[in-house]
CSV table of N, CA and C in Angstrom, one decimal:
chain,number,residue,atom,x,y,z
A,1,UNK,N,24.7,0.1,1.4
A,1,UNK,CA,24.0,1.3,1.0
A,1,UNK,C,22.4,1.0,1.0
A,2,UNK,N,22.2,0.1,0.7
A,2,UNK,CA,20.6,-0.5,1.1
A,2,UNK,C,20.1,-0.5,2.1
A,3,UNK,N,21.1,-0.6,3.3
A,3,UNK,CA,20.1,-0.4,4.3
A,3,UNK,C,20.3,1.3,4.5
A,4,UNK,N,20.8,1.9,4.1
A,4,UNK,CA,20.7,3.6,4.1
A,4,UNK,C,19.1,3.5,3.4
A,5,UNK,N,18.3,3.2,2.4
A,5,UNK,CA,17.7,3.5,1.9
A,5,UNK,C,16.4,3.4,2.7
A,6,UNK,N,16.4,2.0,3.5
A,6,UNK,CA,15.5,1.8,3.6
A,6,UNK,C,15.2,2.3,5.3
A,7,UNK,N,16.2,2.6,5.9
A,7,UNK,CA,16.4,4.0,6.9
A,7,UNK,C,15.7,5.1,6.5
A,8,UNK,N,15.9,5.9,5.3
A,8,UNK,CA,15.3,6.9,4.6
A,8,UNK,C,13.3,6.6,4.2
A,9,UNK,N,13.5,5.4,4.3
A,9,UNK,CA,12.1,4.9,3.8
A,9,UNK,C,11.0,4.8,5.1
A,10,UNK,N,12.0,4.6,6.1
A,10,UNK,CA,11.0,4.4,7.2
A,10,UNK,C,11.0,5.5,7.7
A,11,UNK,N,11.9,6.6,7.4
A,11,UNK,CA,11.8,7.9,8.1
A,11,UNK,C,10.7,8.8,7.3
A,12,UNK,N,11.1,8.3,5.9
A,12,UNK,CA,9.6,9.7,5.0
A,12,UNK,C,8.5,9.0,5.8
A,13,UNK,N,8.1,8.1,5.8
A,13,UNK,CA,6.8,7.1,6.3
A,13,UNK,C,6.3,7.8,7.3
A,14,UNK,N,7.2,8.0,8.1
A,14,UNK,CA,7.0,8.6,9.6
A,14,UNK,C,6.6,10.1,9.4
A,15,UNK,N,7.3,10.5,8.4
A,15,UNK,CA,7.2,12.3,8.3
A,15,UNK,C,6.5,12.1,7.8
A,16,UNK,N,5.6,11.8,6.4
A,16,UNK,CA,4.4,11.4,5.7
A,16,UNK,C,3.3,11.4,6.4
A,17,UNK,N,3.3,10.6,7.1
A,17,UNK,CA,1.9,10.2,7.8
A,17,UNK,C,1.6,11.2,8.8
A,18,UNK,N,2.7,11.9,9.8
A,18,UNK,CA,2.2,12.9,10.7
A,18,UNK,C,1.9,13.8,9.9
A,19,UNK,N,2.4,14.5,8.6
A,19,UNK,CA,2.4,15.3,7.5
A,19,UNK,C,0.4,15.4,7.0
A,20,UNK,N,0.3,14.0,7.2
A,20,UNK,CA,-0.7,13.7,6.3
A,20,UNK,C,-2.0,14.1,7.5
A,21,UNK,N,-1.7,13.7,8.6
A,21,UNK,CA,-2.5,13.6,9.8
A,21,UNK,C,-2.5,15.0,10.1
A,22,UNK,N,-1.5,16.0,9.8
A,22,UNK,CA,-1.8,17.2,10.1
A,22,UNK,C,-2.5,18.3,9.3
A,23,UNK,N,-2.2,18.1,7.9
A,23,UNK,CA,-3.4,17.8,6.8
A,23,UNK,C,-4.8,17.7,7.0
A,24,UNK,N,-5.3,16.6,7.4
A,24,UNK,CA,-6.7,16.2,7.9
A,24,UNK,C,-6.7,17.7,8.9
A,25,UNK,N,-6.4,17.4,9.7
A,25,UNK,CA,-6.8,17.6,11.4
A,25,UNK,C,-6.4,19.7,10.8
A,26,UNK,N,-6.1,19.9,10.5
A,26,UNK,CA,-6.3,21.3,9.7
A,26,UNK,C,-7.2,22.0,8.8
A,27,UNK,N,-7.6,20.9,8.2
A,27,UNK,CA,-8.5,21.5,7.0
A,27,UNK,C,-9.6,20.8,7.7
A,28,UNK,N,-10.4,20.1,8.7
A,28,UNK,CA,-10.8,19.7,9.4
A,28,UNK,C,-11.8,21.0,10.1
A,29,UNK,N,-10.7,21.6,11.2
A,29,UNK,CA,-10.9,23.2,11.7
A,29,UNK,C,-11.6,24.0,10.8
A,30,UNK,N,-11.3,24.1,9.1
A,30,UNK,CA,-11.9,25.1,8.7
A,30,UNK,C,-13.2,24.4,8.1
A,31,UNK,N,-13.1,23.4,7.8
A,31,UNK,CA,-14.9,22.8,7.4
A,31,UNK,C,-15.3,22.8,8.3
A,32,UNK,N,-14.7,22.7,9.7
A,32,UNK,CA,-16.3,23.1,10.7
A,32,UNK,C,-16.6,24.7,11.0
A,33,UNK,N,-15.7,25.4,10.6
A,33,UNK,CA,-15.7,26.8,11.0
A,33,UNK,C,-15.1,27.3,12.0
A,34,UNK,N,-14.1,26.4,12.3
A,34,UNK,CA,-13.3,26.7,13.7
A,34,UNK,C,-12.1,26.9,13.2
A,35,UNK,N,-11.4,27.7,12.7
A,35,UNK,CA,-10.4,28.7,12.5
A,35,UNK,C,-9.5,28.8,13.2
A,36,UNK,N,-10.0,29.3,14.5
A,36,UNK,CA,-8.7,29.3,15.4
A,36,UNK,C,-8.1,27.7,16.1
A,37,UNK,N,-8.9,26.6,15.6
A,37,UNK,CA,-8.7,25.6,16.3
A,37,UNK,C,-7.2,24.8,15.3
A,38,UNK,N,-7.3,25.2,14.2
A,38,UNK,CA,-6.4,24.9,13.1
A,38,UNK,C,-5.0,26.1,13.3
A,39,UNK,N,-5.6,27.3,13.5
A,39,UNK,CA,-3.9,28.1,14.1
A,39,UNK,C,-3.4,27.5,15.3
A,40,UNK,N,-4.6,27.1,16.4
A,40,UNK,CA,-3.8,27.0,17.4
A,40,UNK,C,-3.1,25.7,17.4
A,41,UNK,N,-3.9,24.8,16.9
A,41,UNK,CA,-3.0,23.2,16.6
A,41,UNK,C,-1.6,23.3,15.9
A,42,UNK,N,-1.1,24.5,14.9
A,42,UNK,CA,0.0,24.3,14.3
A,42,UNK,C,0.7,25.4,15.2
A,43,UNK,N,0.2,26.1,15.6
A,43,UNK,CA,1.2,27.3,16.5
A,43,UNK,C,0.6,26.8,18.1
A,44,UNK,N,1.7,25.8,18.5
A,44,UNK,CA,1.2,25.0,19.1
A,44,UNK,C,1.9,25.9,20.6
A,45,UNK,N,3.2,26.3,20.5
A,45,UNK,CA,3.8,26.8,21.9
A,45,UNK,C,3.8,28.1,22.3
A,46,UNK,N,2.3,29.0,21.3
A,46,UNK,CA,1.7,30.1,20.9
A,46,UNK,C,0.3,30.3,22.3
A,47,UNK,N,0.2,30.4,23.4
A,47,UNK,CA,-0.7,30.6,24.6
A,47,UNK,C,-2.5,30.4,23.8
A,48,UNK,N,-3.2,29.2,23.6
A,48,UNK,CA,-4.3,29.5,22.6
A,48,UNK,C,-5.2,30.6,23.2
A,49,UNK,N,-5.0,31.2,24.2
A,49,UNK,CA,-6.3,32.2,24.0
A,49,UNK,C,-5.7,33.3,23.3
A,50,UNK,N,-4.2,33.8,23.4
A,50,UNK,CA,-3.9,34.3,22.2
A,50,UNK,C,-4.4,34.9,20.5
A,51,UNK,N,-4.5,33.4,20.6
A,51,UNK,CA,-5.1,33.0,18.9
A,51,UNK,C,-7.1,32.7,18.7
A,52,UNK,N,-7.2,32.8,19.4
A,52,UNK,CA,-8.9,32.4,19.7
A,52,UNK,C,-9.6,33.4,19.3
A,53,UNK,N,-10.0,33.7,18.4
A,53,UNK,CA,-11.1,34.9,17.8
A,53,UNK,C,-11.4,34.7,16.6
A,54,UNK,N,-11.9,35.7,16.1
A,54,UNK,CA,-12.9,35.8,14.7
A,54,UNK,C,-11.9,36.1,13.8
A,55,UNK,N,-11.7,34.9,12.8
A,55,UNK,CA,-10.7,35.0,11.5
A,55,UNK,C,-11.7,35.4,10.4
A,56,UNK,N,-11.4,36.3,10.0
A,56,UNK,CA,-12.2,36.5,8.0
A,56,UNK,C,-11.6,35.5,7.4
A,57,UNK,N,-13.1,35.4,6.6
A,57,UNK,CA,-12.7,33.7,5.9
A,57,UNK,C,-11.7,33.7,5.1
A,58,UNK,N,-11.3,34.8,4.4
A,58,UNK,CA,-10.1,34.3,3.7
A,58,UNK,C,-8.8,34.2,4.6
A,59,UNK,N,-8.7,34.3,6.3
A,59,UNK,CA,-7.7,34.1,6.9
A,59,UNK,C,-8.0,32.1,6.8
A,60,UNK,N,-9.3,32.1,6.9
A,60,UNK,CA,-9.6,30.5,6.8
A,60,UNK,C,-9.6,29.7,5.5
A,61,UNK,N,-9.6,30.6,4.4
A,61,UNK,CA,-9.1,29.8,2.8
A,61,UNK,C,-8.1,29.8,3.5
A,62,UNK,N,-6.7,30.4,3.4
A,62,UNK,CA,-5.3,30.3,3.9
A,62,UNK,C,-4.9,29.1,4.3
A,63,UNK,N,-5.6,29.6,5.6
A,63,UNK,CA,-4.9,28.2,6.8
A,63,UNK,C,-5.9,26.5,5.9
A,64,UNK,N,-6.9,26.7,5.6
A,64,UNK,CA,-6.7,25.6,4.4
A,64,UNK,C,-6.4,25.2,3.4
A,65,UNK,N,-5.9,26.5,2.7
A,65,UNK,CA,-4.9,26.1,1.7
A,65,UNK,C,-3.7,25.2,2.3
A,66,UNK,N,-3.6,25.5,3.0
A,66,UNK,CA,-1.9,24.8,4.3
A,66,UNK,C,-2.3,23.7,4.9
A,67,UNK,N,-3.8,23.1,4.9
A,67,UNK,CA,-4.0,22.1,5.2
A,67,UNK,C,-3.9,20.8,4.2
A,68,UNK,N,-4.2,21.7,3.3
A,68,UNK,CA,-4.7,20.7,1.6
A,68,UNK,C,-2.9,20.4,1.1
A,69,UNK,N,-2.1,21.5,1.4
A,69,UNK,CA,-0.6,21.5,1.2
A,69,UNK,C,0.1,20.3,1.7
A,70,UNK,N,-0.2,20.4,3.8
A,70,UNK,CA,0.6,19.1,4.1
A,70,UNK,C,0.2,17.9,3.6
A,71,UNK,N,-1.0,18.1,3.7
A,71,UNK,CA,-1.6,16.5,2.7
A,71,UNK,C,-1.2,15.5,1.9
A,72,UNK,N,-1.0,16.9,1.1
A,72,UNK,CA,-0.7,15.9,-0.5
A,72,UNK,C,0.9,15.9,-0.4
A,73,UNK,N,1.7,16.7,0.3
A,73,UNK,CA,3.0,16.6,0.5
A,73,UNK,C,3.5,15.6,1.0
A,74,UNK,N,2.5,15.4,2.1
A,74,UNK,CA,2.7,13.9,3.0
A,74,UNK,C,2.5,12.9,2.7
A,75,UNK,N,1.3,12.7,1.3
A,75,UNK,CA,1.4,11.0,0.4
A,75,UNK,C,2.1,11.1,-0.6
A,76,UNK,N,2.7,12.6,-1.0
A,76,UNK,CA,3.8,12.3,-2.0
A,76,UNK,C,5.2,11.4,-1.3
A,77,UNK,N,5.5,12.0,-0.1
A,77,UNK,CA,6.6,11.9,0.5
A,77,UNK,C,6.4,10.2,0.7
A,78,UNK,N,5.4,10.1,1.1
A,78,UNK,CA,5.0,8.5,1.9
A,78,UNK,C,4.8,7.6,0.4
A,79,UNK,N,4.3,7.8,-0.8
A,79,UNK,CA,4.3,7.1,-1.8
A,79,UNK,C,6.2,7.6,-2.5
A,80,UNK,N,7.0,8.2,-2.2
A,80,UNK,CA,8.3,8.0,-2.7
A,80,UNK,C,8.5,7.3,-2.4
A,81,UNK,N,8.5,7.4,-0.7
A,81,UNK,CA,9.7,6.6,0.6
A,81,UNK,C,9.6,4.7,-0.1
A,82,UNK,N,8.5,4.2,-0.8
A,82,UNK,CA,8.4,2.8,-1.5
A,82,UNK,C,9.0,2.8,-2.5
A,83,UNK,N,9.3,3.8,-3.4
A,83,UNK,CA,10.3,3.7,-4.4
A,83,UNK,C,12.0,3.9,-3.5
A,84,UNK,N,12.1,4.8,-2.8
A,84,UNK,CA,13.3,5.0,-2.2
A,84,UNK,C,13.4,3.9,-1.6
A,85,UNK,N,13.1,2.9,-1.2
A,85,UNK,CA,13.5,1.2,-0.4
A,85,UNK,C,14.5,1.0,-1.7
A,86,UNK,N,14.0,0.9,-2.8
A,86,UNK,CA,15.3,0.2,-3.9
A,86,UNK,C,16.0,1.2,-4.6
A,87,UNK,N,15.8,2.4,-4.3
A,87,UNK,CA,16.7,3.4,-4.6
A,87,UNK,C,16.6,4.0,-5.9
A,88,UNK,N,15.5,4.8,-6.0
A,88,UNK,CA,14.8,4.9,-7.0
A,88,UNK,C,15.6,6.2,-7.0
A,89,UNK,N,16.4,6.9,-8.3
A,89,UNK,CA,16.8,8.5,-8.0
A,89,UNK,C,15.7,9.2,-8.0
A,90,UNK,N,14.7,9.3,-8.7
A,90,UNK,CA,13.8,10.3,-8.8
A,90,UNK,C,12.8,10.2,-7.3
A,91,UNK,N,12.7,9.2,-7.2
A,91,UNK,CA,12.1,9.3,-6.0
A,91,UNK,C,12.5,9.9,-5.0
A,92,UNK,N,14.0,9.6,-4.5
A,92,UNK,CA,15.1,10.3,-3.8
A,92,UNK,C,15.0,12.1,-3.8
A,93,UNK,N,15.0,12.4,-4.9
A,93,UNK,CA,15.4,13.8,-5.8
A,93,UNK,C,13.4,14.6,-4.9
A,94,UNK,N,12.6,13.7,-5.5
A,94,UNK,CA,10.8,13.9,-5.0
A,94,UNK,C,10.5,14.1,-3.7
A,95,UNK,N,11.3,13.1,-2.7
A,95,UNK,CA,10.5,13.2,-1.9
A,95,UNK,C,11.6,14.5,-0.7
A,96,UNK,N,12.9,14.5,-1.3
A,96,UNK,CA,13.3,15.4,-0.8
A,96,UNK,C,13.1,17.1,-1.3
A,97,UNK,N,13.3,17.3,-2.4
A,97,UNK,CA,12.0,18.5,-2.8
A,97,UNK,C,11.3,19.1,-2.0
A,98,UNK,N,10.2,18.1,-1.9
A,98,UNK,CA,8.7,18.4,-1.4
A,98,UNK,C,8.2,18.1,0.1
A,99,UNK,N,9.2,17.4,0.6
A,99,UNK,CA,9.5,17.1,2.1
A,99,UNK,C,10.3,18.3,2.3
A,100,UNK,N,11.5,18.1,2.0
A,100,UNK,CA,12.5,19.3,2.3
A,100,UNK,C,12.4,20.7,2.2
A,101,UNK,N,11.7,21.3,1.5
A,101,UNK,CA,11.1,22.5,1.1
A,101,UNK,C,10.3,22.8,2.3
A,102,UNK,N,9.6,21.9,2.3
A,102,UNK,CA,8.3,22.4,3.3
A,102,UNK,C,8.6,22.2,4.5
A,103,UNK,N,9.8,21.5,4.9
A,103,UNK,CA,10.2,21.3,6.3
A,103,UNK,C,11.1,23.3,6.2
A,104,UNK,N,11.8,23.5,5.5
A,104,UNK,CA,12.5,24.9,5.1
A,104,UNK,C,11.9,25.8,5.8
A,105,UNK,N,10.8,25.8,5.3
A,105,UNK,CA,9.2,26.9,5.2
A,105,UNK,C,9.2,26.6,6.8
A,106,UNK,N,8.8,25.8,7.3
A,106,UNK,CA,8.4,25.6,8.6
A,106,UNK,C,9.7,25.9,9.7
A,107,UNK,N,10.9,25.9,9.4
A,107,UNK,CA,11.6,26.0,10.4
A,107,UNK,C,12.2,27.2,10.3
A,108,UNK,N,11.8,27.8,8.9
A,108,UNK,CA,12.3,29.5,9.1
A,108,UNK,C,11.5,30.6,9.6
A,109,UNK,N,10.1,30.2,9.3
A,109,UNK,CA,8.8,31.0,9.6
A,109,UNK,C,8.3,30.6,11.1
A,110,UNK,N,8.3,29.0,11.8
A,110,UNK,CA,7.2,28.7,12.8
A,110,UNK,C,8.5,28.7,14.0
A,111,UNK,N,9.3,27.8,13.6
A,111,UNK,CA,10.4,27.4,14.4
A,111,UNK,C,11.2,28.6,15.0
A,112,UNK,N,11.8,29.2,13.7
A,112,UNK,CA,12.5,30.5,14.0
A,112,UNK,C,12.0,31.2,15.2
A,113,UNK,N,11.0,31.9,14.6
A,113,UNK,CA,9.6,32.5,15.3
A,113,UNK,C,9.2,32.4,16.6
A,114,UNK,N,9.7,31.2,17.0
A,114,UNK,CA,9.1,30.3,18.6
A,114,UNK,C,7.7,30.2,18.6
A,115,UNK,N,7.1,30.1,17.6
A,115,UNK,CA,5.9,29.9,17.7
A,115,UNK,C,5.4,28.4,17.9
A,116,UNK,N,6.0,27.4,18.3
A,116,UNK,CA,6.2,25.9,17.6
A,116,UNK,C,6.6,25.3,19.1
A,117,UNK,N,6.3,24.1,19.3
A,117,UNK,CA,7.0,23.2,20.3
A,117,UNK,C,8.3,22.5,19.2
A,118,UNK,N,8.8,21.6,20.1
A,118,UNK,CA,10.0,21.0,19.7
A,118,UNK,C,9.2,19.8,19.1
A,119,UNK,N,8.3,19.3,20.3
A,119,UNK,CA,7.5,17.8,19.6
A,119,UNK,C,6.2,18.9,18.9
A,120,UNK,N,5.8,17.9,18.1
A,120,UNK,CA,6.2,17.2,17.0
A,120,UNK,C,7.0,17.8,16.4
A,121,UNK,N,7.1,19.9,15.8
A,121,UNK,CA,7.5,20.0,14.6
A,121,UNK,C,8.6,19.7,14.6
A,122,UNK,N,9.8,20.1,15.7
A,122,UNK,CA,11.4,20.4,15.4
A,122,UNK,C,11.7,19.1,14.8
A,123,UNK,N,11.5,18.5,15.7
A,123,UNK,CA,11.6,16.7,15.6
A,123,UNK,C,11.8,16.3,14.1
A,124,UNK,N,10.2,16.8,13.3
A,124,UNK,CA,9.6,16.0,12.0
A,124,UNK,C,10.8,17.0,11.2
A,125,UNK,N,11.5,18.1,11.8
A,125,UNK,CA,12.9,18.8,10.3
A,125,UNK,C,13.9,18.2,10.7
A,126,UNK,N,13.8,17.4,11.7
A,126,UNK,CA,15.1,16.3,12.1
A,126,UNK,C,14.9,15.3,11.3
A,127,UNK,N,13.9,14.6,11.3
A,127,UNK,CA,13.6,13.3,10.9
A,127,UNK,C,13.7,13.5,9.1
A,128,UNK,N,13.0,14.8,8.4
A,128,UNK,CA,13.2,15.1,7.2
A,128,UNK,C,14.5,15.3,6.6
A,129,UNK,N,15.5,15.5,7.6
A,129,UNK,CA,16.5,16.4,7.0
A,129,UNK,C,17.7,15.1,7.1
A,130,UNK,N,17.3,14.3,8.2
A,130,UNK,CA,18.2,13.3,8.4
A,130,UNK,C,17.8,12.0,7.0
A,131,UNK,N,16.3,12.0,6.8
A,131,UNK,CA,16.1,11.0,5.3
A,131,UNK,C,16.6,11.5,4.6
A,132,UNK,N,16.7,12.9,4.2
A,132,UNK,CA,17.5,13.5,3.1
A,132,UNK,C,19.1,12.8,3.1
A,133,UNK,N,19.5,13.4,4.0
A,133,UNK,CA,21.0,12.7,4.1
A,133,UNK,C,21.6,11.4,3.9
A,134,UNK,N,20.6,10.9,4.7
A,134,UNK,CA,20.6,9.0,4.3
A,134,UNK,C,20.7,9.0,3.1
A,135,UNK,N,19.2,9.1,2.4
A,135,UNK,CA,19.6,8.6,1.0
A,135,UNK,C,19.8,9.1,0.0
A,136,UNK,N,20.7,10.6,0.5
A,136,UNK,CA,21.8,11.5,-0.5
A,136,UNK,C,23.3,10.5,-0.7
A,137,UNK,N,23.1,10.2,0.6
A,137,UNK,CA,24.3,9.7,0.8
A,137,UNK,C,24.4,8.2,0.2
A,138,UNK,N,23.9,7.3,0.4
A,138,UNK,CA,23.8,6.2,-0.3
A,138,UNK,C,23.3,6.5,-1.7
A,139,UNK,N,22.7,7.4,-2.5
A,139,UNK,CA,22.8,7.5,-4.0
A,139,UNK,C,24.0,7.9,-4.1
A,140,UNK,N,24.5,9.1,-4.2
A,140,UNK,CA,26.2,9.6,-4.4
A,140,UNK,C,27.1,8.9,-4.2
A,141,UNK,N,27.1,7.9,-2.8
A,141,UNK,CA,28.0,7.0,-2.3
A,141,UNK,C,27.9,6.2,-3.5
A,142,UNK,N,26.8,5.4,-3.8
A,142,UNK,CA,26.6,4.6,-4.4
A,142,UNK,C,26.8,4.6,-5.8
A,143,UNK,N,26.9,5.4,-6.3
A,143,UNK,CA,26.7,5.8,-8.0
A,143,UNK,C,28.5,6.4,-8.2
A,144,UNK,N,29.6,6.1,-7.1
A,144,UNK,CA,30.3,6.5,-7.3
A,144,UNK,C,31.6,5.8,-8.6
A,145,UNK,N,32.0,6.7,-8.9
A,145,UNK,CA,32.8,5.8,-10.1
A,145,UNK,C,33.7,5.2,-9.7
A,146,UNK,N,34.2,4.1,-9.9
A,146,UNK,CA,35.3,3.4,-9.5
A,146,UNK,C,36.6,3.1,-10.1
């Protein structure tokens, strides 16, 4: 069951950090005033001249609120996945939450939608959904009564 965990540990890490990088590189677009540079980076398989015009700034609070979101989602996720190595339940329970939720959001609204390539996002609700499993499965497996 241990190595399930630390399967799960190197996969939040992985979802974390792109999570985190996507974060930056979003709220990025709206401190310089480039708005559409932040829709078009996340609505990536969306044609950008499409998306290229004049957003009202609160279409730009928005899309940084969503930046400031993946962020902190992504060092929550990435500071669990070090407790999930030894099999922390709460960390387990944390990082799938707030990983798994927001992968939810993204694959019902962006994915669904066709608004999205496969790389990166489909990928990162694979890679989220499969840590989930790993170390659902090695806590329940594990905590099983005998």
């Amino acid at each position: 069951m241990k190595s399930l965990f630390k399967v799960s540990t190197v996969l939040w890490i992985i979802w974390g950090l792109v999570h985190i990088l996507a974060g930056v590189m979003t709220m990025k677009g709206i401190l310089t005033a480039d708005i559409s540079s932040s829709i078009i980076g996340i609505a990536d398989a969306v044609n950008p001249e499409d998306l290229r015009m004049e957003y009202p700034a609160a279409a730009g609070a928005v899309i940084g609120q969503h930046g400031f979101n993946l962020l902190w989602i992504g060092l929550v996720t990435v500071i669990s996945s070090f407790f999930i190595w030894k099999g922390n339940k709460n960390a387990i329970f944390l990082a799938a939450i707030c990983g798994g939720f927001a992968d939810l959001g993204y694959f019902l609204f962006l994915d669904l939608g066709g608004f999205v390539k496969f790389v990166p996002g489909t990928i990162m609700t694979f890679i989220s959904s499969l840590a989930i499993i790993t170390s659902f499965y090695a806590h329940f497996k594990g905590n099983k009564v005998k």
